[in-house]
Amino acid sequence: MLDAISNFLSSTGIAKMFSGESGMPWWQTLAQYLIMYVIVGVLFYLAIAKKFEPLLLMPIAFGMLLANLPGAELIHLEYFFDDYYFTVENGEFTGTLAFQVESFVSNFLQYESFYTLTEDSFSVNIDYAVDAIRSLGYNVDAAYIQEAFKTYVSGAYLDAEGVIHIEMLTVIKEVINHGGLIDILYLGVKLGIYPSLIFMGVGAMTDFSPLIANPKSLLMGAGAQCGVFAAFALALFLGFSPMEAGAIGIIGGADGPTAILVTKELAPHLLGAIAIAAYSYMALIPMIQPPVMKLLTTEKERTIKMTNLRTVSKTEKILFPILVTGIVCLIVPDAAPLVGFLMLGNLLNVSGVADRLSKTAQNELINIVTIFLGVSVGATANAANFLRIETLFIIALGLLAFMISTCGGLITGKIMCKLTGGKINPLIGAAGVSAVPMAARVAQDVGRKYDSSNFLLMHAMGPNVAGVIGSAVAAGVFLSFFR
Amino acid sequence: MFDFDFSKPIVDFSNFEFSQLGEALIFGGSMLLIGIAAVFAVLCILWLFLTVFKLVFHDLPKRKAEKNKLAPIVVIPEKKVEETTVNDGEIVAVIAAAIAMAESENSGMKFRVVSFKRV
């Protein structure tokens, strides 16, 4: 009886909180949990009391809370953070697939001359192995060796160039058999489903007419992506790996789903910190942008009134998403999951023949996915992952990326203002950071502050939606380089 | 011969280490230029296509419309549409008679048409 009570007490989360984890003293583990609860509290405060992006910050904060409840085991990050791998350390195989690789060597590559095992690498002389096996009377080729590898190292495969890949199915099987609730939800992030579905909803809600009417605003959307690449360079300078730097840089694109898609591919261990930084800064745009806008523009420029935009025909609206998908995805195929779904959502809306689908994409579907995405992304921010010096760097670099992007858009706006003889108000350039429609509203508010009869909203929507396409292209550039 | 290190992909950026800070800056700087150039290139191509859009779907129809405006306007006299003035009472009587004829032989039901609506 006493044993049963003792077992029950030791299985509680409170006992685990005081027990010390990963060789840490109990007080350190306890302190980590308490710090995480304070951060969760701050996020709840920002979401509920301050209404900063509540639809996303609240699920993210709750996901963080769930991930930091000891014993709940709702998420197992080891399933997702490249834990299915093997490597060679001091001449021995290590990692979760080490046993299977050893089996491959001992059963298939029985003779040491078929392979070379050094302190940190494992190389196979496939030609030699093929010749030796053929001399025994078997008709084999390099593909046969690859097939043998697949048999012995289940869950991984060897490509024609000799690179090992871990199969996603291995991870999925493990999640289904032993995973927690959030592990299953997180598969939507890992497989890149949620960001694309959210983009479809955004596409269905977005009116691209201002951009079609004034295509010059695409340049401001492009100029506002310089923060992405500047933050990338700065992150490299601070010692982050190129993949991590790419994930950090994309915060400057001011686009949550894009940041999540890039990070889950390039640096999944930073997902929690990057998602929280991206969404927090998007919510803080009305505070971050105006000082930069005032710094880089003159009062005369801020009061420039722009001429009314032409009306856009329905044919143009229908052709636009098809055209953008074709052009962008042919040039940067890695941007297809984002741009393709953004434009699909838009086509559903503008075609006028799929109202039910369009309404679903912009209401029920996007809401459901937002909950799943928020909770599962928040759950990646456990104490061990989040309480690091890198998180502070990410938050600082994210802010810098936002500000540089704003500067890039404004400077492009100023150049265009000069070139058009003062017909373009440079303030709308700041809306080139995507964050639809928040950034456009900020441009409108700042403009009206200096001339209450100046309406910039529709003009600012052009660079704003151009920024969405621009940040997706920037994401595609990173993915094509580093994936 | 395939000579591969299983722990690393072809170019393993995750374990990429720059021997000098200068290397990191050169790599970062070149990515900055390549990245911005790529984004500008893609969006400039879109700009080009949207300018063609404007020409085809906006400027040309506008010019045509303007040309049509310059052509002499021929006024075609509108045909007078004769309004049919039918007495509602007559229609009630006709419909009622028709229904009565159709129904009386089979069922012998008694009915009265109270009102009718145009469809």
Coordinates of C-alpha atoms in Angstrom, one line a residue:
Chain A
M1 CA 0.0 0.0 0.0
L2 CA 2.8 2.4 1.0
D3 CA 4.7 1.4 -2.1
A4 CA 1.6 2.2 -4.3
I5 CA 1.3 5.6 -2.7
S6 CA 5.0 6.2 -3.0
N7 CA 4.9 5.2 -6.7
F8 CA 2.0 7.5 -7.3
L9 CA 3.7 10.5 -5.6
S10 CA 6.9 10.0 -7.5
S11 CA 5.0 9.9 -10.8
T12 CA 3.4 13.3 -10.3
G13 CA 4.6 16.3 -12.2
I14 CA 5.5 18.1 -9.0
A15 CA 7.9 15.3 -7.9
K16 CA 9.5 15.4 -11.4
M17 CA 9.9 19.1 -11.2
F18 CA 11.9 18.7 -8.0
S19 CA 13.8 15.6 -9.1
G20 CA 16.4 17.2 -11.4
E21 CA 16.7 16.3 -15.1
S22 CA 19.6 15.5 -17.4
G23 CA 22.1 15.4 -14.5
M24 CA 21.1 18.9 -13.3
P25 CA 20.6 19.6 -9.6
W26 CA 16.9 19.8 -8.6
W27 CA 16.9 23.6 -8.0
Q28 CA 18.2 24.2 -11.5
T29 CA 15.4 22.1 -13.0
L30 CA 12.9 23.9 -10.9
A31 CA 14.3 27.3 -11.8
Q32 CA 14.0 26.4 -15.5
Y33 CA 10.4 25.4 -15.2
L34 CA 9.6 28.6 -13.2
I35 CA 11.3 30.8 -15.8
M36 CA 9.3 29.1 -18.5
Y37 CA 6.0 29.7 -16.6
V38 CA 6.9 33.4 -16.3
I39 CA 7.5 33.6 -20.1
V40 CA 4.2 31.8 -20.6
G41 CA 2.5 34.3 -18.3
V42 CA 4.0 37.3 -20.2
L43 CA 2.7 35.8 -23.5
F44 CA -0.8 35.3 -22.1
Y45 CA -0.7 38.9 -20.9
L46 CA 0.3 40.2 -24.3
A47 CA -2.3 38.1 -26.1
I48 CA -5.2 38.6 -23.7
A49 CA -4.7 41.9 -22.0
K50 CA -2.8 43.7 -24.8
K51 CA -4.5 41.9 -27.7
F52 CA -1.2 41.4 -29.5
E53 CA -1.9 38.8 -32.2
P54 CA -4.1 36.9 -29.7
L55 CA -5.3 34.3 -32.3
L56 CA -1.7 33.0 -32.5
L57 CA 0.0 34.1 -29.3
M58 CA -2.6 32.4 -27.1
P59 CA -2.3 28.9 -28.6
I60 CA 1.5 29.3 -28.7
A61 CA 1.6 30.3 -25.1
F62 CA -0.7 27.4 -24.2
G63 CA 1.5 25.0 -26.2
M64 CA 4.5 26.2 -24.2
L65 CA 2.6 25.6 -21.0
L66 CA 1.7 22.1 -22.0
A67 CA 5.3 21.3 -23.1
N68 CA 6.6 22.5 -19.8
L69 CA 4.4 20.3 -17.6
P70 CA 6.8 17.6 -16.4
G71 CA 5.4 14.1 -16.8
A72 CA 2.6 15.1 -19.3
E73 CA 4.8 14.0 -22.2
L74 CA 2.5 15.5 -24.8
I75 CA 5.4 16.1 -27.2
H76 CA 8.7 14.3 -27.8
L77 CA 11.0 16.6 -29.6
E78 CA 13.6 13.8 -30.2
Y79 CA 11.2 12.4 -32.8
F80 CA 11.6 15.5 -34.9
F81 CA 15.0 17.0 -34.3
D82 CA 17.1 14.7 -36.5
D83 CA 17.2 12.0 -33.8
Y84 CA 17.0 9.2 -36.4
Y85 CA 20.5 9.2 -37.6
F86 CA 23.8 7.6 -37.2
T87 CA 27.3 9.0 -37.3
V88 CA 30.8 7.8 -36.6
E89 CA 32.6 8.9 -33.5
N90 CA 36.0 7.5 -32.6
G91 CA 35.6 4.7 -35.1
E92 CA 32.3 3.5 -33.8
F93 CA 28.7 4.0 -35.0
T94 CA 26.5 6.1 -32.7
G95 CA 22.9 7.4 -33.0
T96 CA 19.5 5.7 -33.1
L97 CA 20.3 3.8 -36.3
A98 CA 23.8 2.7 -35.3
F99 CA 22.7 -0.9 -34.6
Q100 CA 21.1 -1.3 -38.0
V101 CA 24.2 0.1 -39.8
E102 CA 26.4 -2.3 -37.8
S103 CA 24.0 -5.1 -39.0
F104 CA 24.5 -3.9 -42.6
V105 CA 28.3 -4.0 -42.2
S106 CA 28.4 -7.4 -40.5
N107 CA 25.9 -9.1 -42.7
F108 CA 26.4 -7.6 -46.1
L109 CA 29.8 -6.0 -46.1
Q110 CA 31.5 -8.8 -44.3
Y111 CA 35.0 -8.1 -45.5
E112 CA 36.8 -5.1 -44.3
S113 CA 38.2 -4.4 -47.7
F114 CA 34.6 -3.4 -48.8
Y115 CA 34.5 -0.4 -46.6
T116 CA 36.7 2.0 -44.7
L117 CA 35.8 3.0 -41.1
T118 CA 37.8 5.9 -39.9
E119 CA 37.4 7.9 -36.7
D120 CA 34.7 10.1 -38.1
S121 CA 33.6 8.7 -41.3
F122 CA 32.3 5.5 -43.0
S123 CA 33.0 4.9 -46.6
V124 CA 32.0 2.0 -48.9
N125 CA 33.9 0.9 -52.0
I126 CA 30.8 0.0 -53.9
D127 CA 32.7 -0.8 -57.1
Y128 CA 35.0 -3.1 -55.2
A129 CA 32.0 -4.8 -53.5
V130 CA 30.2 -5.2 -56.8
D131 CA 33.2 -6.8 -58.4
A132 CA 33.8 -9.2 -55.5
I133 CA 30.2 -10.3 -55.4
R134 CA 30.2 -10.7 -59.2
S135 CA 33.3 -12.9 -58.9
L136 CA 31.2 -15.2 -56.8
G137 CA 28.8 -15.6 -59.7
Y138 CA 26.1 -13.2 -58.6
N139 CA 24.9 -10.5 -61.1
V140 CA 24.8 -7.4 -58.9
D141 CA 25.4 -3.6 -59.4
A142 CA 25.6 -0.5 -57.3
A143 CA 21.8 -0.4 -57.0
Y144 CA 22.0 -3.8 -55.4
I145 CA 24.2 -2.4 -52.7
Q146 CA 21.7 0.5 -52.2
E147 CA 18.9 -2.0 -51.9
A148 CA 20.9 -4.1 -49.4
F149 CA 21.4 -0.9 -47.3
K150 CA 17.7 -0.3 -47.3
T151 CA 17.1 -3.8 -46.1
Y152 CA 19.5 -3.7 -43.2
V153 CA 19.0 0.0 -42.2
S154 CA 15.3 0.2 -42.2
G155 CA 14.1 3.7 -41.9
A156 CA 16.9 5.1 -44.0
Y157 CA 18.0 4.9 -47.6
L158 CA 21.2 5.6 -49.6
D159 CA 20.9 7.8 -52.6
A160 CA 22.9 7.3 -55.8
E161 CA 25.4 9.8 -54.6
G162 CA 26.0 7.9 -51.4
V163 CA 24.1 10.3 -49.1
I164 CA 22.0 8.8 -46.4
H165 CA 18.5 10.1 -45.8
I166 CA 16.2 9.2 -43.0
E167 CA 12.7 8.3 -44.1
M168 CA 9.9 10.4 -42.8
L169 CA 7.8 7.3 -42.5
T170 CA 10.1 6.1 -39.7
V171 CA 9.4 9.2 -37.7
I172 CA 5.6 8.9 -38.4
K173 CA 5.5 5.3 -37.4
E174 CA 7.3 6.1 -34.1
V175 CA 4.9 9.0 -33.5
I176 CA 1.8 6.9 -34.1
N177 CA 3.0 4.1 -31.9
H178 CA 4.5 6.0 -29.0
G179 CA 3.7 9.7 -29.6
G180 CA 1.7 12.1 -27.5
L181 CA -1.2 14.3 -28.7
I182 CA 1.0 17.2 -29.7
D183 CA 3.5 14.9 -31.5
I184 CA 0.6 14.0 -33.8
L185 CA -0.4 17.6 -34.2
Y186 CA 3.2 18.6 -34.8
L187 CA 3.4 16.3 -37.8
G188 CA 1.4 19.0 -39.7
V189 CA 4.3 21.3 -39.1
K190 CA 7.0 18.7 -39.8
L191 CA 5.4 17.8 -43.1
G192 CA 4.9 21.4 -44.0
I193 CA 1.1 21.2 -44.1
Y194 CA -0.1 23.9 -41.8
P195 CA 1.9 26.9 -43.2
S196 CA 0.6 26.1 -46.7
L197 CA -3.0 25.8 -45.5
I198 CA -2.7 29.1 -43.7
F199 CA -1.3 30.7 -46.8
M200 CA -4.4 29.4 -48.7
G201 CA -6.6 31.2 -46.2
V202 CA -4.6 34.3 -46.4
G203 CA -4.8 34.2 -50.2
A204 CA -8.6 33.8 -50.1
M205 CA -8.8 36.8 -47.8
T206 CA -6.4 39.0 -49.7
D207 CA -7.4 41.4 -52.4
F208 CA -4.5 41.7 -54.9
S209 CA -6.2 44.5 -56.9
P210 CA -4.0 47.3 -55.6
L211 CA -0.9 45.4 -56.7
I212 CA -2.4 44.6 -60.1
A213 CA -3.4 48.2 -60.5
N214 CA 0.0 49.5 -59.5
P215 CA 2.6 46.8 -60.3
K216 CA 5.4 49.2 -59.5
S217 CA 4.7 48.5 -55.8
L218 CA 6.3 45.0 -56.3
L219 CA 9.6 46.8 -56.1
M220 CA 8.9 48.1 -52.7
G221 CA 7.9 44.5 -51.6
A222 CA 11.3 43.3 -52.9
G223 CA 13.2 46.2 -51.2
A224 CA 11.6 45.3 -47.9
Q225 CA 13.2 41.8 -48.0
C226 CA 16.7 43.1 -47.5
G227 CA 16.3 42.7 -43.7
V228 CA 15.9 39.0 -44.2
F229 CA 19.3 38.7 -45.9
A230 CA 21.0 41.3 -43.7
A231 CA 19.9 39.4 -40.5
F232 CA 21.2 36.2 -42.2
A233 CA 24.6 37.8 -42.6
L234 CA 24.6 39.2 -39.0
A235 CA 23.6 35.8 -37.6
L236 CA 26.5 34.2 -39.4
F237 CA 28.7 36.8 -37.9
L238 CA 27.4 35.9 -34.4
G239 CA 28.4 32.3 -35.0
F240 CA 25.1 30.6 -36.1
S241 CA 25.4 28.0 -38.8
P242 CA 24.2 29.0 -42.3
M243 CA 21.0 26.9 -41.8
E244 CA 20.2 28.5 -38.5
A245 CA 21.1 32.0 -39.9
G246 CA 18.6 31.4 -42.7
A247 CA 15.8 30.5 -40.3
I248 CA 16.6 33.6 -38.2
G249 CA 16.8 35.9 -41.2
I250 CA 13.4 35.0 -42.4
I251 CA 11.9 36.6 -39.3
G252 CA 12.5 39.9 -41.2
G253 CA 10.0 38.7 -43.8
A254 CA 7.3 39.5 -41.1
D255 CA 5.4 36.4 -42.1
G256 CA 4.7 33.7 -39.5
P257 CA 3.9 30.7 -41.8
T258 CA 6.9 31.4 -44.0
A259 CA 9.2 31.6 -40.9
I260 CA 7.7 28.4 -39.6
L261 CA 8.1 26.6 -42.9
V262 CA 11.8 27.6 -43.3
T263 CA 12.7 26.9 -39.7
K264 CA 11.2 23.5 -39.6
E265 CA 13.3 22.6 -42.6
L266 CA 16.6 24.3 -41.7
A267 CA 16.7 24.6 -37.9
P268 CA 13.8 22.8 -36.2
H269 CA 15.4 23.2 -32.8
L270 CA 15.0 26.9 -33.0
L271 CA 11.3 26.7 -34.1
G272 CA 9.8 27.8 -30.7
A273 CA 12.0 30.9 -30.4
I274 CA 11.7 31.9 -34.0
A275 CA 7.9 31.5 -34.1
I276 CA 7.5 33.5 -30.9
A277 CA 9.8 36.3 -32.1
A278 CA 8.1 36.4 -35.6
Y279 CA 4.6 36.7 -34.2
S280 CA 5.5 39.0 -31.4
Y281 CA 7.2 41.5 -33.8
M282 CA 4.3 41.2 -36.2
A283 CA 2.0 42.3 -33.4
L284 CA 4.4 45.1 -32.4
I285 CA 4.6 46.6 -35.9
P286 CA 2.6 49.7 -34.9
M287 CA 5.4 50.4 -32.4
I288 CA 8.4 49.3 -34.4
Q289 CA 7.7 50.9 -37.7
P290 CA 6.6 54.6 -37.1
P291 CA 9.9 55.8 -35.6
V292 CA 11.8 54.3 -38.6
M293 CA 9.3 55.9 -41.0
K294 CA 9.8 59.3 -39.4
L295 CA 13.5 58.9 -39.4
L296 CA 13.8 58.1 -43.1
T297 CA 11.2 60.4 -44.6
T298 CA 10.7 64.2 -44.7
E299 CA 7.4 65.8 -43.7
K300 CA 6.9 66.9 -47.3
E301 CA 7.2 63.3 -48.5
R302 CA 4.8 62.0 -45.8
T303 CA 2.1 64.4 -47.1
I304 CA 2.3 63.3 -50.8
K305 CA -1.2 62.4 -52.0
M306 CA -1.3 59.6 -54.5
T307 CA -3.8 59.4 -57.5
N308 CA -6.6 57.0 -57.4
L309 CA -5.9 53.4 -58.5
R310 CA -7.5 52.2 -61.7
T311 CA -10.2 49.6 -61.5
V312 CA -9.1 46.0 -62.1
S313 CA -11.2 43.7 -64.3
K314 CA -12.3 40.3 -63.2
T315 CA -10.3 38.7 -65.9
E316 CA -7.1 40.3 -64.6
K317 CA -8.0 39.1 -61.1
I318 CA -8.4 35.6 -62.3
L319 CA -5.3 35.5 -64.4
F320 CA -3.1 37.0 -61.7
P321 CA -2.9 34.0 -59.3
I322 CA -2.3 31.6 -62.2
L323 CA 0.4 33.8 -63.6
V324 CA 2.2 34.4 -60.3
T325 CA 2.1 30.6 -59.5
G326 CA 3.6 29.8 -62.9
I327 CA 6.3 32.5 -62.8
V328 CA 7.4 32.2 -59.2
C329 CA 7.3 28.5 -58.9
L330 CA 9.2 28.0 -62.1
I331 CA 12.0 30.3 -61.0
V332 CA 12.1 29.4 -57.3
P333 CA 10.4 25.9 -57.1
D334 CA 11.1 25.8 -53.3
A335 CA 8.6 28.7 -52.9
A336 CA 5.8 26.5 -54.4
P337 CA 4.3 25.3 -51.1
L338 CA 3.7 28.9 -50.0
V339 CA 3.1 30.8 -53.3
G340 CA 1.1 27.9 -54.8
F341 CA -1.3 27.7 -51.9
L342 CA -1.5 31.5 -51.5
M343 CA -2.6 31.8 -55.1
L344 CA -4.9 28.8 -54.9
G345 CA -6.8 30.5 -52.1
N346 CA -6.9 33.7 -54.1
L347 CA -8.2 32.0 -57.2
L348 CA -11.0 30.3 -55.1
N349 CA -12.1 33.8 -54.0
V350 CA -11.8 35.8 -57.2
S351 CA -13.2 33.2 -59.6
G352 CA -16.6 33.6 -58.0
V353 CA -17.6 30.0 -58.7
A354 CA -16.2 28.4 -55.6
D355 CA -17.7 30.5 -52.8
R356 CA -18.1 27.5 -50.4
L357 CA -14.4 26.6 -50.8
S358 CA -13.3 30.2 -50.5
K359 CA -15.3 30.7 -47.3
T360 CA -14.0 27.5 -45.8
A361 CA -10.4 28.5 -46.6
Q362 CA -10.7 31.9 -45.1
N363 CA -12.8 30.9 -42.0
E364 CA -13.1 27.3 -40.7
L365 CA -10.0 25.8 -42.2
I366 CA -7.6 28.7 -41.3
N367 CA -9.0 28.8 -37.8
I368 CA -8.6 25.1 -37.2
V369 CA -5.1 25.1 -38.6
T370 CA -4.1 28.2 -36.6
I371 CA -5.0 26.4 -33.4
F372 CA -3.0 23.3 -34.3
L373 CA -0.1 25.3 -35.6
G374 CA 0.0 27.6 -32.5
V375 CA -0.2 24.8 -30.0
S376 CA 2.3 22.5 -31.6
V377 CA 4.8 25.3 -32.4
G378 CA 4.5 26.6 -28.8
A379 CA 5.1 23.1 -27.5
T380 CA 8.6 23.0 -29.2
A381 CA 9.7 25.7 -26.7
N382 CA 10.5 23.6 -23.7
A383 CA 13.0 24.8 -21.1
A384 CA 16.0 22.9 -22.5
N385 CA 15.4 24.3 -26.0
F386 CA 14.3 27.8 -25.2
L387 CA 16.4 28.9 -22.2
R388 CA 19.6 29.5 -24.1
I389 CA 21.7 32.5 -25.0
E390 CA 20.8 31.8 -28.7
T391 CA 17.1 32.7 -27.9
L392 CA 18.2 36.2 -26.9
F393 CA 20.2 36.6 -30.1
I394 CA 17.3 35.4 -32.1
I395 CA 15.0 37.9 -30.5
A396 CA 17.5 40.7 -31.0
L397 CA 18.3 39.7 -34.6
G398 CA 14.5 39.4 -35.4
L399 CA 13.9 43.0 -34.3
L400 CA 16.9 44.2 -36.3
A401 CA 15.6 42.2 -39.3
F402 CA 12.2 43.9 -39.0
M403 CA 13.7 47.4 -38.8
I404 CA 16.1 46.8 -41.7
S405 CA 13.3 45.5 -43.8
T406 CA 11.2 48.6 -43.0
C407 CA 14.2 50.7 -44.0
G408 CA 14.6 48.7 -47.2
G409 CA 11.0 49.3 -48.2
L410 CA 11.2 53.0 -47.3
I411 CA 14.4 53.6 -49.2
T412 CA 12.9 51.9 -52.3
G413 CA 9.8 54.1 -51.8
K414 CA 12.0 57.2 -51.7
I415 CA 13.9 56.2 -54.8
M416 CA 10.6 55.6 -56.6
C417 CA 9.3 58.9 -55.3
K418 CA 12.2 60.7 -56.9
L419 CA 12.0 58.8 -60.1
T420 CA 8.3 59.5 -60.6
G421 CA 8.6 63.2 -59.7
G422 CA 6.9 62.9 -56.3
K423 CA 4.0 60.8 -57.3
I424 CA 4.7 58.1 -54.8
N425 CA 4.5 58.5 -51.0
P426 CA 7.5 56.7 -49.7
L427 CA 5.6 55.8 -46.5
I428 CA 3.8 53.0 -48.4
G429 CA 7.3 51.3 -48.9
A430 CA 7.3 50.4 -45.2
A431 CA 4.2 48.2 -45.9
G432 CA 6.5 46.0 -48.0
V433 CA 7.2 43.9 -45.0
S434 CA 4.4 41.4 -45.5
A435 CA 2.3 41.4 -42.2
V436 CA -1.0 41.9 -44.1
P437 CA -2.8 44.2 -43.4
M438 CA -1.1 45.5 -40.3
A439 CA 1.8 47.2 -42.1
A440 CA -0.5 48.9 -44.6
R441 CA -2.6 50.2 -41.8
V442 CA 0.5 51.7 -40.1
A443 CA 1.4 53.5 -43.4
Q444 CA -2.1 54.8 -43.5
D445 CA -2.1 56.0 -39.9
V446 CA 1.3 57.7 -40.2
G447 CA 0.2 59.4 -43.4
R448 CA -3.0 60.7 -41.9
K449 CA -1.1 62.1 -38.9
Y450 CA 0.5 64.6 -41.2
D451 CA -2.5 65.2 -43.5
S452 CA -5.9 64.0 -42.3
S453 CA -7.3 64.0 -45.9
N454 CA -4.6 61.6 -47.1
F455 CA -5.8 58.0 -47.7
L456 CA -2.8 55.7 -48.3
L457 CA -4.4 52.4 -47.3
M458 CA -5.2 51.1 -50.7
H459 CA -1.9 52.3 -52.1
A460 CA 0.0 50.6 -49.2
M461 CA -1.8 47.3 -49.8
G462 CA 0.1 47.0 -53.1
P463 CA 3.6 46.8 -51.5
N464 CA 2.0 44.9 -48.6
V465 CA 0.8 41.9 -50.7
A466 CA 4.0 42.2 -52.8
G467 CA 5.8 41.6 -49.5
V468 CA 4.0 38.4 -49.0
I469 CA 5.1 37.1 -52.4
G470 CA 8.6 38.6 -51.8
S471 CA 9.1 36.8 -48.4
A472 CA 7.9 33.5 -50.0
V473 CA 10.5 34.0 -52.7
A474 CA 13.2 34.8 -50.0
A475 CA 12.2 31.6 -48.2
G476 CA 12.5 29.7 -51.4
V477 CA 16.0 31.1 -51.9
F478 CA 17.1 29.9 -48.4
L479 CA 15.5 26.5 -48.9
S480 CA 17.1 26.0 -52.3
F481 CA 20.5 26.9 -50.9
F482 CA 20.5 25.1 -47.6
R483 CA 17.9 22.2 -47.6
Chain B
M1 CA 33.8 4.4 -55.9
F2 CA 31.4 6.2 -53.7
D3 CA 33.2 7.8 -50.9
F4 CA 30.6 9.1 -48.5
D5 CA 30.4 10.3 -44.9
F6 CA 27.0 9.2 -43.7
S7 CA 26.9 11.8 -41.0
K8 CA 26.9 14.7 -43.5
P9 CA 24.9 15.6 -46.6
I10 CA 26.7 16.7 -49.8
V11 CA 27.2 20.2 -48.5
D12 CA 26.5 20.1 -44.8
F13 CA 25.6 23.6 -43.8
S14 CA 24.6 22.5 -40.3
N15 CA 28.2 21.6 -39.5
F16 CA 29.7 24.4 -41.6
E17 CA 32.4 26.2 -39.8
F18 CA 34.2 29.2 -41.0
S19 CA 37.9 29.2 -40.2
Q20 CA 37.9 33.0 -40.1
L21 CA 35.4 35.7 -39.4
G22 CA 36.2 37.2 -42.8
E23 CA 34.9 34.0 -44.5
A24 CA 31.6 34.3 -42.6
L25 CA 31.3 37.9 -43.7
I26 CA 32.1 37.2 -47.3
F27 CA 29.6 34.3 -47.4
G28 CA 27.0 36.4 -45.6
G29 CA 27.6 39.3 -47.9
S30 CA 27.4 37.2 -51.1
M31 CA 24.2 35.6 -49.8
L32 CA 22.8 39.1 -49.2
L33 CA 23.5 40.1 -52.7
I34 CA 22.3 36.9 -54.3
G35 CA 19.2 36.8 -52.2
I36 CA 18.1 40.4 -52.8
A37 CA 19.0 40.0 -56.5
A38 CA 16.8 36.8 -56.7
V39 CA 13.8 38.5 -55.0
F40 CA 14.1 41.6 -57.2
A41 CA 14.5 39.5 -60.4
V42 CA 11.4 37.4 -59.7
L43 CA 9.3 40.5 -58.7
C44 CA 10.6 42.5 -61.7
I45 CA 9.4 39.7 -64.0
L46 CA 6.0 39.8 -62.4
W47 CA 6.0 43.6 -62.8
L48 CA 6.7 43.1 -66.5
F49 CA 3.8 40.7 -66.9
L50 CA 1.4 43.0 -64.9
T51 CA 2.4 45.9 -67.1
V52 CA 1.3 43.8 -70.1
F53 CA -1.9 43.0 -68.2
K54 CA -2.5 46.7 -67.9
L55 CA -1.9 47.2 -71.7
V56 CA -4.2 44.3 -72.7
F57 CA -7.0 44.6 -70.2
H58 CA -7.1 48.3 -69.4
D59 CA -5.4 50.6 -72.0
L60 CA -6.5 48.9 -75.2
P61 CA -10.2 48.6 -74.2
K62 CA -10.0 52.2 -73.1
R63 CA -8.6 53.3 -76.4
K64 CA -11.3 51.4 -78.3
A65 CA -14.0 53.0 -76.1
E66 CA -12.5 56.4 -76.8
K67 CA -12.5 55.7 -80.6
N68 CA -16.1 54.5 -80.4
K69 CA -17.0 57.8 -78.6
L70 CA -15.6 59.8 -81.6
A71 CA -17.7 57.9 -84.1
P72 CA -21.0 59.7 -85.0
I73 CA -23.8 58.6 -82.8
V74 CA -26.7 57.3 -84.6
V75 CA -29.8 57.6 -82.7
I76 CA -32.1 54.6 -83.2
P77 CA -35.6 55.4 -82.2
E78 CA -36.8 53.1 -79.5
K79 CA -39.7 50.9 -80.3
K80 CA -42.7 51.6 -78.2
V81 CA -43.6 48.7 -76.1
E82 CA -47.3 48.4 -75.9
E83 CA -48.5 48.0 -72.5
T84 CA -51.1 45.3 -72.2
T85 CA -53.9 46.5 -70.1
V86 CA -55.8 43.5 -69.0
N87 CA -58.5 43.6 -66.5
D88 CA -57.4 41.5 -63.5
G89 CA -61.0 40.5 -62.9
E90 CA -61.2 39.0 -66.3
I91 CA -58.1 36.8 -65.7
V92 CA -59.5 35.6 -62.3
A93 CA -62.7 34.7 -64.1
V94 CA -60.9 32.8 -66.9
I95 CA -58.6 30.9 -64.6
A96 CA -61.4 30.0 -62.3
A97 CA -63.5 28.8 -65.2
A98 CA -60.7 26.7 -66.6
I99 CA -60.0 25.0 -63.2
A100 CA -63.7 24.4 -62.7
M101 CA -64.0 22.7 -66.0
A102 CA -60.9 20.5 -65.4
E103 CA -61.9 19.5 -61.8
S104 CA -65.7 19.4 -61.8
E105 CA -66.0 16.3 -64.0
N106 CA -63.7 14.2 -61.7
S107 CA -64.1 15.3 -58.2
G108 CA -66.9 17.7 -57.9
M109 CA -64.9 19.9 -55.5
K110 CA -66.2 23.4 -54.8
F111 CA -63.6 26.1 -54.8
R112 CA -63.2 29.9 -55.3
V113 CA -60.2 31.8 -56.6
V114 CA -59.4 34.4 -54.0
S115 CA -56.3 35.9 -55.4
F116 CA -53.5 35.3 -57.9
K117 CA -49.9 36.5 -58.1
R118 CA -47.7 37.2 -61.1
V119 CA -44.7 34.9 -61.3

